[in-house]
Amino acid sequence: MKPTIKYSAFMASLLLMMPMVAYADQGSKSQYESQVLQLQLAAMTCRNTYVTGYLGDVVSVINNGTITTTLTNTDIPKLGTDFGSIQTDATSNNKAQFKTDVKTYNGDTKTANLDARTAIKTAHSKTVYTTLKTDIKQLQSTYQGCLFGVKQQIAQLKIQMFNNSLSHAQNMTNKLASHGVNTTALTSTINQASSSVQAFEAAINSAQNSTQLQAALNSFCLYNGCKDPNNFHFAAITAIDADQGKLNLLAGKNSTASYQSLVSQAQTDLTNAQTALSQVGSNQYQGTQSSDVWNNIKAASDVIHQLQQMVNHKH
């Protein structure tokens, strides 16, 4: 017998929150990293409770110190040390070491699992097998309930991040409008995104189990985190909208050929960015698509900044 720990599925659930950080606004990213690491620790705690519960149960049910000596003297203490390191990493917000220590823990868990299977085979008892089979069902139920709780926290953090991004974009829009920029496109984008976030939040809050919650988590990504075509690409769209609004305002500030040449250059860059983003649609970026979009946005922003300096110098 072996515990039915699905390593790939577990790691997927452990890391499912990472895309939301990777594509969050750069200005607010750091404030969430600590929370994300704590949620990763919570997921690992669910798993550690399951693993150590199972190994302890094997030792208890077999009830033969000779057969289970490797588990008792090596595997269980090693996993305790591994998990202690993971907890320390999370406390010190050391993401790189956390990832390394999780990998070590995973390897030692696999070794312990193999040692447990060997012990069960050595015991060669139908009673041991039957008892462990029953106990594992309860351990799995507890584990799934624990992960469901962690996923709910992940979902709420994701909603918080989305809403904060919308608020940040609205503040930017208000500031641009106060300087005379036409923000109609930006406002439309924010409203569309807000409606999608509200629908996402409703799906999260109505989920009754892990399957429904995972489906809700996969149903919408404000940035580029969804494998299915549910990506809004909010950062790129708002960047293009904002730059286009600023460029439209600046275009009429100076009629000289050199100035208008820069206006044309910035417009070409923005058009190229929009074309590249349109090709992506609501899918994830593939290949060079991300750089195609953002390099053109940056190029346009640089030229727009140059135009602003020319206008300010003129005055």
PDB file of C-alpha atoms in Angstrom:
ATOM      1  CA  MET A   1       0.000   0.000   0.000  1.00  0.00           C
ATOM      2  CA  LYS A   2       1.024   3.574  -0.593  1.00  0.00           C
ATOM      3  CA  PRO A   3      -0.640   6.865   0.299  1.00  0.00           C
ATOM      4  CA  THR A   4      -2.281   8.355  -2.772  1.00  0.00           C
ATOM      5  CA  ILE A   5      -0.383  11.625  -2.701  1.00  0.00           C
ATOM      6  CA  LYS A   6      -0.585  13.141  -6.177  1.00  0.00           C
ATOM      7  CA  TYR A   7       2.620  15.165  -6.255  1.00  0.00           C
ATOM      8  CA  SER A   8       1.986  17.040  -9.495  1.00  0.00           C
ATOM      9  CA  ALA A   9      -1.550  17.967  -8.468  1.00  0.00           C
ATOM     10  CA  PHE A  10      -0.351  19.132  -5.099  1.00  0.00           C
ATOM     11  CA  MET A  11       2.417  21.283  -6.517  1.00  0.00           C
ATOM     12  CA  ALA A  12      -0.058  22.787  -8.950  1.00  0.00           C
ATOM     13  CA  SER A  13      -2.299  23.786  -6.063  1.00  0.00           C
ATOM     14  CA  LEU A  14       0.693  25.046  -4.110  1.00  0.00           C
ATOM     15  CA  LEU A  15       1.833  27.303  -6.930  1.00  0.00           C
ATOM     16  CA  LEU A  16      -1.516  28.331  -8.340  1.00  0.00           C
ATOM     17  CA  MET A  17      -1.225  31.730  -6.682  1.00  0.00           C
ATOM     18  CA  MET A  18       2.085  32.601  -8.331  1.00  0.00           C
ATOM     19  CA  PRO A  19       0.761  33.889 -11.688  1.00  0.00           C
ATOM     20  CA  MET A  20      -1.264  36.546  -9.938  1.00  0.00           C
ATOM     21  CA  VAL A  21       1.913  37.897  -8.395  1.00  0.00           C
ATOM     22  CA  ALA A  22       3.916  37.610 -11.583  1.00  0.00           C
ATOM     23  CA  TYR A  23       1.444  39.795 -13.458  1.00  0.00           C
ATOM     24  CA  ALA A  24       0.441  42.194 -10.720  1.00  0.00           C
ATOM     25  CA  ASP A  25       1.229  45.887 -11.000  1.00  0.00           C
ATOM     26  CA  GLN A  26       4.937  46.237 -10.375  1.00  0.00           C
ATOM     27  CA  GLY A  27       4.345  49.050  -7.935  1.00  0.00           C
ATOM     28  CA  SER A  28       2.196  46.900  -5.640  1.00  0.00           C
ATOM     29  CA  LYS A  29       3.808  43.526  -6.204  1.00  0.00           C
ATOM     30  CA  SER A  30       6.066  43.515  -3.163  1.00  0.00           C
ATOM     31  CA  GLN A  31       3.232  44.067  -0.691  1.00  0.00           C
ATOM     32  CA  TYR A  32       1.698  40.734  -1.671  1.00  0.00           C
ATOM     33  CA  GLU A  33       4.813  38.568  -1.841  1.00  0.00           C
ATOM     34  CA  SER A  34       4.894  37.951   1.906  1.00  0.00           C
ATOM     35  CA  GLN A  35       1.208  36.991   1.927  1.00  0.00           C
ATOM     36  CA  VAL A  36       1.719  34.623  -0.988  1.00  0.00           C
ATOM     37  CA  LEU A  37       4.625  32.933   0.790  1.00  0.00           C
ATOM     38  CA  GLN A  38       2.501  32.482   3.906  1.00  0.00           C
ATOM     39  CA  LEU A  39      -0.204  30.850   1.800  1.00  0.00           C
ATOM     40  CA  GLN A  40       2.371  28.543   0.277  1.00  0.00           C
ATOM     41  CA  LEU A  41       3.417  27.625   3.803  1.00  0.00           C
ATOM     42  CA  ALA A  42      -0.216  26.966   4.716  1.00  0.00           C
ATOM     43  CA  ALA A  43      -0.529  24.594   1.746  1.00  0.00           C
ATOM     44  CA  MET A  44       2.684  22.851   2.771  1.00  0.00           C
ATOM     45  CA  THR A  45       1.367  22.559   6.314  1.00  0.00           C
ATOM     46  CA  CYS A  46      -1.699  20.740   4.971  1.00  0.00           C
ATOM     47  CA  ARG A  47       0.552  18.342   3.155  1.00  0.00           C
ATOM     48  CA  ASN A  48       2.949  17.845   6.055  1.00  0.00           C
ATOM     49  CA  THR A  49       0.034  16.983   8.339  1.00  0.00           C
ATOM     50  CA  TYR A  50      -1.078  14.379   5.822  1.00  0.00           C
ATOM     51  CA  VAL A  51       2.377  12.904   5.243  1.00  0.00           C
ATOM     52  CA  THR A  52       3.417  12.717   8.889  1.00  0.00           C
ATOM     53  CA  GLY A  53      -0.019  11.446   9.848  1.00  0.00           C
ATOM     54  CA  TYR A  54       0.278   8.628   7.337  1.00  0.00           C
ATOM     55  CA  LEU A  55       3.836   7.675   8.302  1.00  0.00           C
ATOM     56  CA  GLY A  56       2.963   7.749  11.985  1.00  0.00           C
ATOM     57  CA  ASP A  57      -0.036   5.568  11.284  1.00  0.00           C
ATOM     58  CA  VAL A  58       2.134   3.031   9.443  1.00  0.00           C
ATOM     59  CA  VAL A  59       4.455   2.819  12.455  1.00  0.00           C
ATOM     60  CA  SER A  60       1.548   2.523  14.887  1.00  0.00           C
ATOM     61  CA  VAL A  61      -0.470  -0.044  12.941  1.00  0.00           C
ATOM     62  CA  ILE A  62       2.488  -2.306  12.111  1.00  0.00           C
ATOM     63  CA  ASN A  63       3.627  -1.991  15.755  1.00  0.00           C
ATOM     64  CA  ASN A  64       6.999  -3.593  15.128  1.00  0.00           C
ATOM     65  CA  GLY A  65      10.044  -1.432  15.836  1.00  0.00           C
ATOM     66  CA  THR A  66      12.347  -3.609  13.778  1.00  0.00           C
ATOM     67  CA  ILE A  67      10.242  -3.337  10.637  1.00  0.00           C
ATOM     68  CA  THR A  68       9.619   0.401  10.978  1.00  0.00           C
ATOM     69  CA  THR A  69      13.057   1.446  12.249  1.00  0.00           C
ATOM     70  CA  THR A  70      13.947   3.408   9.089  1.00  0.00           C
ATOM     71  CA  LEU A  71      10.705   5.351   9.271  1.00  0.00           C
ATOM     72  CA  THR A  72      11.064   6.055  12.978  1.00  0.00           C
ATOM     73  CA  ASN A  73      14.757   6.844  13.144  1.00  0.00           C
ATOM     74  CA  THR A  74      15.406   8.412   9.735  1.00  0.00           C
ATOM     75  CA  ASP A  75      12.430   9.408   7.590  1.00  0.00           C
ATOM     76  CA  ILE A  76      10.101  11.021  10.119  1.00  0.00           C
ATOM     77  CA  PRO A  77      12.853  13.045  11.874  1.00  0.00           C
ATOM     78  CA  LYS A  78      14.255  14.159   8.508  1.00  0.00           C
ATOM     79  CA  LEU A  79      10.861  15.389   7.357  1.00  0.00           C
ATOM     80  CA  GLY A  80      10.480  17.226  10.655  1.00  0.00           C
ATOM     81  CA  THR A  81      13.768  19.002  10.021  1.00  0.00           C
ATOM     82  CA  ASP A  82      12.801  19.739   6.422  1.00  0.00           C
ATOM     83  CA  PHE A  83       9.473  21.246   7.412  1.00  0.00           C
ATOM     84  CA  GLY A  84      11.130  23.290  10.147  1.00  0.00           C
ATOM     85  CA  SER A  85      13.399  24.807   7.495  1.00  0.00           C
ATOM     86  CA  ILE A  86      10.395  25.616   5.327  1.00  0.00           C
ATOM     87  CA  GLN A  87       8.721  27.382   8.235  1.00  0.00           C
ATOM     88  CA  THR A  88      11.879  29.384   8.897  1.00  0.00           C
ATOM     89  CA  ASP A  89      12.078  30.374   5.230  1.00  0.00           C
ATOM     90  CA  ALA A  90       8.509  31.652   5.287  1.00  0.00           C
ATOM     91  CA  THR A  91       9.084  33.577   8.517  1.00  0.00           C
ATOM     92  CA  SER A  92      12.142  35.289   7.059  1.00  0.00           C
ATOM     93  CA  ASN A  93      10.390  35.817   3.697  1.00  0.00           C
ATOM     94  CA  ASN A  94      13.178  33.950   1.904  1.00  0.00           C
ATOM     95  CA  LYS A  95      11.440  32.870  -1.293  1.00  0.00           C
ATOM     96  CA  ALA A  96      14.464  31.325  -2.982  1.00  0.00           C
ATOM     97  CA  GLN A  97      15.383  29.168   0.006  1.00  0.00           C
ATOM     98  CA  PHE A  98      11.731  28.256   0.515  1.00  0.00           C
ATOM     99  CA  LYS A  99      11.612  26.845  -3.000  1.00  0.00           C
ATOM    100  CA  THR A 100      14.842  24.911  -2.430  1.00  0.00           C
ATOM    101  CA  ASP A 101      13.680  23.478   0.882  1.00  0.00           C
ATOM    102  CA  VAL A 102      10.299  22.467  -0.553  1.00  0.00           C
ATOM    103  CA  LYS A 103      12.176  20.521  -3.217  1.00  0.00           C
ATOM    104  CA  THR A 104      14.223  18.794  -0.490  1.00  0.00           C
ATOM    105  CA  TYR A 105      11.049  18.018   1.435  1.00  0.00           C
ATOM    106  CA  ASN A 106       9.431  16.537  -1.677  1.00  0.00           C
ATOM    107  CA  GLY A 107      12.420  14.256  -2.281  1.00  0.00           C
ATOM    108  CA  ASP A 108      12.506  13.078   1.326  1.00  0.00           C
ATOM    109  CA  THR A 109       8.747  12.495   1.254  1.00  0.00           C
ATOM    110  CA  LYS A 110       9.106  10.204  -1.748  1.00  0.00           C
ATOM    111  CA  THR A 111      11.864   8.277   0.033  1.00  0.00           C
ATOM    112  CA  ALA A 112       9.736   7.964   3.160  1.00  0.00           C
ATOM    113  CA  ASN A 113       6.804   6.771   1.077  1.00  0.00           C
ATOM    114  CA  LEU A 114       8.942   4.035  -0.461  1.00  0.00           C
ATOM    115  CA  ASP A 115      10.202   3.007   2.987  1.00  0.00           C
ATOM    116  CA  ALA A 116       6.615   2.850   4.240  1.00  0.00           C
ATOM    117  CA  ARG A 117       5.631   0.596   1.343  1.00  0.00           C
ATOM    118  CA  THR A 118       8.585  -1.656   2.125  1.00  0.00           C
ATOM    119  CA  ALA A 119       7.564  -1.847   5.787  1.00  0.00           C
ATOM    120  CA  ILE A 120       3.981  -2.715   4.872  1.00  0.00           C
ATOM    121  CA  LYS A 121       5.140  -5.474   2.535  1.00  0.00           C
ATOM    122  CA  THR A 122       7.478  -6.801   5.202  1.00  0.00           C
ATOM    123  CA  ALA A 123       4.693  -6.880   7.791  1.00  0.00           C
ATOM    124  CA  HIS A 124       2.677  -8.930   5.309  1.00  0.00           C
ATOM    125  CA  SER A 125      -0.550  -8.558   7.259  1.00  0.00           C
ATOM    126  CA  LYS A 126      -4.052  -8.268   5.850  1.00  0.00           C
ATOM    127  CA  THR A 127      -5.126  -6.505   9.033  1.00  0.00           C
ATOM    128  CA  VAL A 128      -2.384  -3.889   8.635  1.00  0.00           C
ATOM    129  CA  TYR A 129      -3.347  -3.327   5.007  1.00  0.00           C
ATOM    130  CA  THR A 130      -7.070  -3.008   5.733  1.00  0.00           C
ATOM    131  CA  THR A 131      -6.573  -0.712   8.716  1.00  0.00           C
ATOM    132  CA  LEU A 132      -4.235   1.612   6.813  1.00  0.00           C
ATOM    133  CA  LYS A 133      -6.596   1.723   3.838  1.00  0.00           C
ATOM    134  CA  THR A 134      -9.393   2.934   6.103  1.00  0.00           C
ATOM    135  CA  ASP A 135      -7.183   5.415   7.938  1.00  0.00           C
ATOM    136  CA  ILE A 136      -5.851   6.898   4.698  1.00  0.00           C
ATOM    137  CA  LYS A 137      -9.361   7.815   3.569  1.00  0.00           C
ATOM    138  CA  GLN A 138      -9.794   9.949   6.663  1.00  0.00           C
ATOM    139  CA  LEU A 139      -6.354  11.510   6.252  1.00  0.00           C
ATOM    140  CA  GLN A 140      -7.143  12.349   2.646  1.00  0.00           C
ATOM    141  CA  SER A 141     -10.479  13.891   3.593  1.00  0.00           C
ATOM    142  CA  THR A 142      -8.783  16.085   6.192  1.00  0.00           C
ATOM    143  CA  TYR A 143      -6.052  17.017   3.710  1.00  0.00           C
ATOM    144  CA  GLN A 144      -8.528  18.024   1.003  1.00  0.00           C
ATOM    145  CA  GLY A 145     -10.498  20.101   3.492  1.00  0.00           C
ATOM    146  CA  CYS A 146      -7.299  21.820   4.589  1.00  0.00           C
ATOM    147  CA  LEU A 147      -6.315  22.616   0.992  1.00  0.00           C
ATOM    148  CA  PHE A 148      -9.804  23.925   0.271  1.00  0.00           C
ATOM    149  CA  GLY A 149      -9.371  26.405   3.106  1.00  0.00           C
ATOM    150  CA  VAL A 150      -6.003  27.536   1.735  1.00  0.00           C
ATOM    151  CA  LYS A 151      -7.430  27.910  -1.765  1.00  0.00           C
ATOM    152  CA  GLN A 152     -10.210  30.081  -0.370  1.00  0.00           C
ATOM    153  CA  GLN A 153      -7.580  32.369   1.155  1.00  0.00           C
ATOM    154  CA  ILE A 154      -5.705  32.405  -2.150  1.00  0.00           C
ATOM    155  CA  ALA A 155      -8.890  33.350  -3.971  1.00  0.00           C
ATOM    156  CA  GLN A 156      -9.648  36.204  -1.581  1.00  0.00           C
ATOM    157  CA  LEU A 157      -6.108  37.547  -1.935  1.00  0.00           C
ATOM    158  CA  LYS A 158      -6.470  37.393  -5.691  1.00  0.00           C
ATOM    159  CA  ILE A 159      -9.709  39.385  -5.500  1.00  0.00           C
ATOM    160  CA  GLN A 160      -7.997  41.935  -3.259  1.00  0.00           C
ATOM    161  CA  MET A 161      -5.138  42.294  -5.733  1.00  0.00           C
ATOM    162  CA  PHE A 162      -7.515  42.702  -8.670  1.00  0.00           C
ATOM    163  CA  ASN A 163      -9.571  45.364  -6.893  1.00  0.00           C
ATOM    164  CA  ASN A 164      -6.451  47.243  -5.813  1.00  0.00           C
ATOM    165  CA  SER A 165      -5.237  47.221  -9.404  1.00  0.00           C
ATOM    166  CA  LEU A 166      -8.566  48.637 -10.560  1.00  0.00           C
ATOM    167  CA  SER A 167      -8.338  51.332  -7.886  1.00  0.00           C
ATOM    168  CA  HIS A 168      -4.781  52.177  -8.938  1.00  0.00           C
ATOM    169  CA  ALA A 169      -5.873  52.452 -12.565  1.00  0.00           C
ATOM    170  CA  GLN A 170      -8.808  54.668 -11.619  1.00  0.00           C
ATOM    171  CA  ASN A 171      -6.543  56.991  -9.667  1.00  0.00           C
ATOM    172  CA  MET A 172      -4.228  57.206 -12.689  1.00  0.00           C
ATOM    173  CA  THR A 173      -7.225  57.951 -14.911  1.00  0.00           C
ATOM    174  CA  ASN A 174      -8.434  60.728 -12.619  1.00  0.00           C
ATOM    175  CA  LYS A 175      -4.967  62.309 -12.590  1.00  0.00           C
ATOM    176  CA  LEU A 176      -4.706  62.186 -16.388  1.00  0.00           C
ATOM    177  CA  ALA A 177      -8.179  63.683 -16.751  1.00  0.00           C
ATOM    178  CA  SER A 178      -7.204  66.537 -14.434  1.00  0.00           C
ATOM    179  CA  HIS A 179      -4.408  67.382 -16.888  1.00  0.00           C
ATOM    180  CA  GLY A 180      -6.767  67.501 -19.846  1.00  0.00           C
ATOM    181  CA  VAL A 181      -6.255  63.980 -21.200  1.00  0.00           C
ATOM    182  CA  ASN A 182      -9.291  62.316 -22.780  1.00  0.00           C
ATOM    183  CA  THR A 183      -9.739  59.206 -20.620  1.00  0.00           C
ATOM    184  CA  THR A 184     -12.791  57.703 -22.319  1.00  0.00           C
ATOM    185  CA  ALA A 185     -10.899  54.580 -23.450  1.00  0.00           C
ATOM    186  CA  LEU A 186      -9.294  54.097 -20.041  1.00  0.00           C
ATOM    187  CA  THR A 187     -12.622  54.436 -18.266  1.00  0.00           C
ATOM    188  CA  SER A 188     -14.206  51.897 -20.614  1.00  0.00           C
ATOM    189  CA  THR A 189     -11.374  49.429 -20.000  1.00  0.00           C
ATOM    190  CA  ILE A 190     -11.646  49.829 -16.224  1.00  0.00           C
ATOM    191  CA  ASN A 191     -15.413  49.332 -16.339  1.00  0.00           C
ATOM    192  CA  GLN A 192     -15.071  46.167 -18.415  1.00  0.00           C
ATOM    193  CA  ALA A 193     -12.409  44.803 -16.095  1.00  0.00           C
ATOM    194  CA  SER A 194     -14.466  45.714 -13.034  1.00  0.00           C
ATOM    195  CA  SER A 195     -17.458  43.770 -14.351  1.00  0.00           C
ATOM    196  CA  SER A 196     -15.256  40.730 -14.956  1.00  0.00           C
ATOM    197  CA  VAL A 197     -13.739  40.973 -11.471  1.00  0.00           C
ATOM    198  CA  GLN A 198     -17.211  41.166  -9.936  1.00  0.00           C
ATOM    199  CA  ALA A 199     -18.248  38.025 -11.824  1.00  0.00           C
ATOM    200  CA  PHE A 200     -15.021  36.335 -10.714  1.00  0.00           C
ATOM    201  CA  GLU A 201     -15.687  37.266  -7.095  1.00  0.00           C
ATOM    202  CA  ALA A 202     -19.242  35.925  -7.299  1.00  0.00           C
ATOM    203  CA  ALA A 203     -17.954  32.608  -8.681  1.00  0.00           C
ATOM    204  CA  ILE A 204     -15.354  32.383  -5.901  1.00  0.00           C
ATOM    205  CA  ASN A 205     -17.870  33.112  -3.162  1.00  0.00           C
ATOM    206  CA  SER A 206     -20.376  30.574  -4.467  1.00  0.00           C
ATOM    207  CA  ALA A 207     -17.857  27.693  -4.742  1.00  0.00           C
ATOM    208  CA  GLN A 208     -18.785  24.886  -2.361  1.00  0.00           C
ATOM    209  CA  ASN A 209     -15.850  22.531  -2.880  1.00  0.00           C
ATOM    210  CA  SER A 210     -12.313  22.401  -4.241  1.00  0.00           C
ATOM    211  CA  THR A 211     -13.429  21.462  -7.754  1.00  0.00           C
ATOM    212  CA  GLN A 212     -15.790  24.423  -8.008  1.00  0.00           C
ATOM    213  CA  LEU A 213     -13.260  26.748  -6.412  1.00  0.00           C
ATOM    214  CA  GLN A 214     -10.498  25.695  -8.796  1.00  0.00           C
ATOM    215  CA  ALA A 215     -12.839  26.231 -11.743  1.00  0.00           C
ATOM    216  CA  ALA A 216     -13.637  29.708 -10.419  1.00  0.00           C
ATOM    217  CA  LEU A 217      -9.939  30.517  -9.946  1.00  0.00           C
ATOM    218  CA  ASN A 218      -9.288  29.480 -13.543  1.00  0.00           C
ATOM    219  CA  SER A 219     -12.247  31.432 -14.903  1.00  0.00           C
ATOM    220  CA  PHE A 220     -10.597  34.859 -15.082  1.00  0.00           C
ATOM    221  CA  CYS A 221      -7.168  36.458 -14.874  1.00  0.00           C
ATOM    222  CA  LEU A 222      -6.824  40.209 -14.842  1.00  0.00           C
ATOM    223  CA  TYR A 223      -3.342  39.797 -16.269  1.00  0.00           C
ATOM    224  CA  ASN A 224      -1.873  36.727 -17.985  1.00  0.00           C
ATOM    225  CA  GLY A 225      -2.225  33.836 -15.523  1.00  0.00           C
ATOM    226  CA  CYS A 226      -4.947  31.685 -17.075  1.00  0.00           C
ATOM    227  CA  LYS A 227      -4.049  28.793 -19.346  1.00  0.00           C
ATOM    228  CA  ASP A 228      -7.491  28.955 -20.927  1.00  0.00           C
ATOM    229  CA  PRO A 229      -8.453  32.108 -22.875  1.00  0.00           C
ATOM    230  CA  ASN A 230      -9.624  34.075 -19.828  1.00  0.00           C
ATOM    231  CA  ASN A 231      -6.842  36.676 -19.663  1.00  0.00           C
ATOM    232  CA  PHE A 232      -7.814  40.351 -19.670  1.00  0.00           C
ATOM    233  CA  HIS A 233      -4.258  41.745 -20.060  1.00  0.00           C
ATOM    234  CA  PHE A 234      -5.326  44.727 -17.979  1.00  0.00           C
ATOM    235  CA  ALA A 235      -1.841  46.171 -17.515  1.00  0.00           C
ATOM    236  CA  ALA A 236      -1.085  46.248 -21.235  1.00  0.00           C
ATOM    237  CA  ILE A 237      -4.490  47.601 -22.247  1.00  0.00           C
ATOM    238  CA  THR A 238      -4.453  50.415 -19.698  1.00  0.00           C
ATOM    239  CA  ALA A 239      -0.860  51.295 -20.578  1.00  0.00           C
ATOM    240  CA  ILE A 240      -1.818  51.649 -24.241  1.00  0.00           C
ATOM    241  CA  ASP A 241      -4.991  53.588 -23.381  1.00  0.00           C
ATOM    242  CA  ALA A 242      -3.095  55.986 -21.132  1.00  0.00           C
ATOM    243  CA  ASP A 243      -0.285  56.573 -23.616  1.00  0.00           C
ATOM    244  CA  GLN A 244      -2.743  57.072 -26.465  1.00  0.00           C
ATOM    245  CA  GLY A 245      -4.644  59.662 -24.453  1.00  0.00           C
ATOM    246  CA  LYS A 246      -1.457  61.528 -23.571  1.00  0.00           C
ATOM    247  CA  LEU A 247      -0.233  61.394 -27.165  1.00  0.00           C
ATOM    248  CA  ASN A 248      -3.542  62.737 -28.494  1.00  0.00           C
ATOM    249  CA  LEU A 249      -3.243  65.692 -26.122  1.00  0.00           C
ATOM    250  CA  LEU A 250       0.409  66.356 -26.928  1.00  0.00           C
ATOM    251  CA  ALA A 251      -0.074  66.084 -30.701  1.00  0.00           C
ATOM    252  CA  GLY A 252      -1.669  69.519 -30.886  1.00  0.00           C
ATOM    253  CA  LYS A 253       0.917  71.297 -28.739  1.00  0.00           C
ATOM    254  CA  ASN A 254       3.492  71.905 -31.469  1.00  0.00           C
ATOM    255  CA  SER A 255       3.203  71.930 -35.250  1.00  0.00           C
ATOM    256  CA  THR A 256       6.887  71.798 -36.184  1.00  0.00           C
ATOM    257  CA  ALA A 257       8.031  68.994 -38.466  1.00  0.00           C
ATOM    258  CA  SER A 258      10.491  67.592 -35.941  1.00  0.00           C
ATOM    259  CA  TYR A 259       7.851  67.502 -33.213  1.00  0.00           C
ATOM    260  CA  GLN A 260       5.203  65.926 -35.447  1.00  0.00           C
ATOM    261  CA  SER A 261       7.746  63.346 -36.570  1.00  0.00           C
ATOM    262  CA  LEU A 262       8.056  62.223 -32.954  1.00  0.00           C
ATOM    263  CA  VAL A 263       4.271  62.170 -32.639  1.00  0.00           C
ATOM    264  CA  SER A 264       4.111  59.879 -35.677  1.00  0.00           C
ATOM    265  CA  GLN A 265       6.832  57.668 -34.243  1.00  0.00           C
ATOM    266  CA  ALA A 266       4.999  57.294 -30.928  1.00  0.00           C
ATOM    267  CA  GLN A 267       1.739  56.567 -32.743  1.00  0.00           C
ATOM    268  CA  THR A 268       3.425  53.851 -34.793  1.00  0.00           C
ATOM    269  CA  ASP A 269       4.765  52.258 -31.622  1.00  0.00           C
ATOM    270  CA  LEU A 270       1.342  52.332 -29.961  1.00  0.00           C
ATOM    271  CA  THR A 271      -0.319  50.928 -33.078  1.00  0.00           C
ATOM    272  CA  ASN A 272       2.232  48.118 -33.167  1.00  0.00           C
ATOM    273  CA  ALA A 273       1.626  47.406 -29.486  1.00  0.00           C
ATOM    274  CA  GLN A 274      -2.133  47.320 -30.005  1.00  0.00           C
ATOM    275  CA  THR A 275      -1.772  45.063 -33.056  1.00  0.00           C
ATOM    276  CA  ALA A 276       0.431  42.643 -31.141  1.00  0.00           C
ATOM    277  CA  LEU A 277      -1.988  42.633 -28.184  1.00  0.00           C
ATOM    278  CA  SER A 278      -4.971  42.069 -30.480  1.00  0.00           C
ATOM    279  CA  GLN A 279      -3.245  38.991 -31.870  1.00  0.00           C
ATOM    280  CA  VAL A 280      -2.918  37.664 -28.319  1.00  0.00           C
ATOM    281  CA  GLY A 281      -6.588  38.256 -27.588  1.00  0.00           C
ATOM    282  CA  SER A 282      -7.538  36.708 -24.244  1.00  0.00           C
ATOM    283  CA  ASN A 283      -4.983  33.930 -24.542  1.00  0.00           C
ATOM    284  CA  GLN A 284      -1.701  33.720 -22.663  1.00  0.00           C
ATOM    285  CA  TYR A 285       1.313  35.378 -24.230  1.00  0.00           C
ATOM    286  CA  GLN A 286       3.194  32.920 -26.434  1.00  0.00           C
ATOM    287  CA  GLY A 287       6.724  33.123 -27.782  1.00  0.00           C
ATOM    288  CA  THR A 288       7.756  36.751 -28.238  1.00  0.00           C
ATOM    289  CA  GLN A 289       4.243  38.196 -27.893  1.00  0.00           C
ATOM    290  CA  SER A 290       4.835  39.688 -24.460  1.00  0.00           C
ATOM    291  CA  SER A 291       8.024  41.451 -25.545  1.00  0.00           C
ATOM    292  CA  ASP A 292       6.348  42.520 -28.802  1.00  0.00           C
ATOM    293  CA  VAL A 293       3.616  44.244 -26.816  1.00  0.00           C
ATOM    294  CA  TRP A 294       5.677  45.731 -24.017  1.00  0.00           C
ATOM    295  CA  ASN A 295       8.710  46.784 -26.053  1.00  0.00           C
ATOM    296  CA  ASN A 296       6.423  48.850 -28.250  1.00  0.00           C
ATOM    297  CA  ILE A 297       4.632  50.298 -25.222  1.00  0.00           C
ATOM    298  CA  LYS A 298       7.975  51.280 -23.724  1.00  0.00           C
ATOM    299  CA  ALA A 299       9.159  52.782 -26.997  1.00  0.00           C
ATOM    300  CA  ALA A 300       6.006  54.883 -27.237  1.00  0.00           C
ATOM    301  CA  SER A 301       6.282  55.956 -23.591  1.00  0.00           C
ATOM    302  CA  ASP A 302       9.860  57.077 -24.119  1.00  0.00           C
ATOM    303  CA  VAL A 303       8.892  59.219 -27.087  1.00  0.00           C
ATOM    304  CA  ILE A 304       5.870  60.644 -25.257  1.00  0.00           C
ATOM    305  CA  HIS A 305       8.146  61.588 -22.370  1.00  0.00           C
ATOM    306  CA  GLN A 306      10.406  63.337 -24.870  1.00  0.00           C
ATOM    307  CA  LEU A 307       7.419  65.223 -26.272  1.00  0.00           C
ATOM    308  CA  GLN A 308       6.371  66.289 -22.781  1.00  0.00           C
ATOM    309  CA  GLN A 309       9.847  67.648 -22.124  1.00  0.00           C
ATOM    310  CA  MET A 310       9.741  69.602 -25.392  1.00  0.00           C
ATOM    311  CA  VAL A 311       6.362  71.109 -24.461  1.00  0.00           C
ATOM    312  CA  ASN A 312       7.495  71.984 -20.947  1.00  0.00           C
ATOM    313  CA  HIS A 313      10.721  73.528 -22.252  1.00  0.00           C
ATOM    314  CA  LYS A 314       8.770  75.616 -24.726  1.00  0.00           C
ATOM    315  CA  HIS A 315       6.747  77.069 -21.882  1.00  0.00           C
TER     316      HIS A 315
END
